[in-house]
Short mmCIF file of C-alpha atoms in Angstrom, two decimals:
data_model
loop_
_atom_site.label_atom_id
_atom_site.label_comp_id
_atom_site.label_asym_id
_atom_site.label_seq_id
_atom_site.Cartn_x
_atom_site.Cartn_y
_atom_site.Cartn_z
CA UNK A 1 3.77 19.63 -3.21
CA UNK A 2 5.40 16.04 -3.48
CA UNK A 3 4.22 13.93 -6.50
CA UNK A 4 5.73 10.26 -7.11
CA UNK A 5 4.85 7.51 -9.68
CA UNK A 6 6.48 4.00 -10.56
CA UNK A 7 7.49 5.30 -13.70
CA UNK A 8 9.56 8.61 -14.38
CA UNK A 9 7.90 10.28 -17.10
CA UNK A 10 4.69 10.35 -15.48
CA UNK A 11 6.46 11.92 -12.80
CA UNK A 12 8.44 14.74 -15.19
CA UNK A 13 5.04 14.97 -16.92
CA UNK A 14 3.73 16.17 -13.30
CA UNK A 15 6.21 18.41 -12.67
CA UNK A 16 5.90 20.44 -15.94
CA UNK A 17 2.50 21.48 -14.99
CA UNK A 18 3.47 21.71 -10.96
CA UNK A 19 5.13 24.87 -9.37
CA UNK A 20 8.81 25.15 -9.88
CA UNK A 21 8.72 24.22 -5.91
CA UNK A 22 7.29 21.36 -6.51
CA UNK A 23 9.19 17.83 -5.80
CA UNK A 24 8.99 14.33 -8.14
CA UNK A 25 10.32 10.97 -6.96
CA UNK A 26 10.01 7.43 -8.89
CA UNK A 27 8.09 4.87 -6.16
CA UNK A 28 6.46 1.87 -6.29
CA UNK A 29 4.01 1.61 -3.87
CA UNK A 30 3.96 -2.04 -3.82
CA UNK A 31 7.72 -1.93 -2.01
CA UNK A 32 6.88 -1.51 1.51
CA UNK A 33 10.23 -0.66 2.04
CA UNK A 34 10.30 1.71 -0.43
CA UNK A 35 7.23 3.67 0.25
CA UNK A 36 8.69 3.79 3.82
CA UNK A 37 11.80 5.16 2.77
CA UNK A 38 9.82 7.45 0.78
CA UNK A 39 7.23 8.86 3.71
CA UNK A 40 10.52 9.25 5.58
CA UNK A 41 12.19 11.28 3.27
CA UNK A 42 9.38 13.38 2.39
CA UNK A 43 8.56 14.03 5.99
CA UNK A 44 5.40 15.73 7.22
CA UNK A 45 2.48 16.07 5.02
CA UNK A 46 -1.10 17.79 5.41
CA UNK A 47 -2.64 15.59 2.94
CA UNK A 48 -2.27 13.00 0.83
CA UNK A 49 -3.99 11.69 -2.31
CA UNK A 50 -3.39 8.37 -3.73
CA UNK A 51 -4.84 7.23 -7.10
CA UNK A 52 -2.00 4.33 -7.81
CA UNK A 53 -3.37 0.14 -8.40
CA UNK A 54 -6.53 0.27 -7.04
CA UNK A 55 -10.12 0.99 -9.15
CA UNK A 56 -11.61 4.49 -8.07
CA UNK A 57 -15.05 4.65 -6.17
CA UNK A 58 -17.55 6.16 -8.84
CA UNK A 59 -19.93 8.24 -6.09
CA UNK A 60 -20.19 11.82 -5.12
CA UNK A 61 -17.87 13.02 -2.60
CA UNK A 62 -21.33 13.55 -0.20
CA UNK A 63 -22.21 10.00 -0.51
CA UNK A 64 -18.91 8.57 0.64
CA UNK A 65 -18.19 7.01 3.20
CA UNK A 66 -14.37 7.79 3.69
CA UNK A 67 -13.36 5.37 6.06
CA UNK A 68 -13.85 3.08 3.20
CA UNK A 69 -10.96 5.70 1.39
CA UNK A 70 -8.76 4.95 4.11
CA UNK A 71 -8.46 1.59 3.78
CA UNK A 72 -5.91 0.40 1.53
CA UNK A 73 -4.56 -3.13 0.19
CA UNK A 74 -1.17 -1.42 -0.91
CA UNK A 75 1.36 -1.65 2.18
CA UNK A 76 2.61 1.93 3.14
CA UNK A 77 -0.04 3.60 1.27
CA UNK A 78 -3.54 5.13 1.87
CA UNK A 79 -5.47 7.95 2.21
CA UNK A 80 -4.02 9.99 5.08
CA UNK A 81 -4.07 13.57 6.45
CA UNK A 82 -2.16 15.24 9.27
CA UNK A 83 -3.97 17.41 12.27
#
């Protein structure tokens, strides 16, 4: 489990409450670069969650349409999974 924030004590905060196996890293998805390096670093991935910027849809998960998810405004970043 990878979890990554713009600022660090939201990402220590995670990690106290995450499995010791658990990884934190300081991003700012708004650095295209960045989150680059980051997904490159991090590697792999089965699924990812991203919460950061944007306002949340307020519908049941039934009702969603998730290609509307997976659409993002934030370079690098989305809702992705790996098959």
């Amino acid at each position: 489990m990878v979890v990554a924030s713009r600022r660090r004590e939201s990402v220590d905060a995670a990690l106290k409450r995450l499995p010791k196996r658990a990884e934190g890293h300081v991003l700012d998805t708004t650095d295209d670069a960045a989150a680059r390096a980051f997904f490159a670093q991090v590697g792999g991935f089965d699924h990812l969650v991203r919460t950061a910027g944007e306002s949340l849809l307020m519908e049941s998960l039934a009702e969603s349409d998730l290609t509307r998810a997976a659409v993002s405004r934030t370079p690098g970043c989305g809702v992705r999974t790996r098959r």
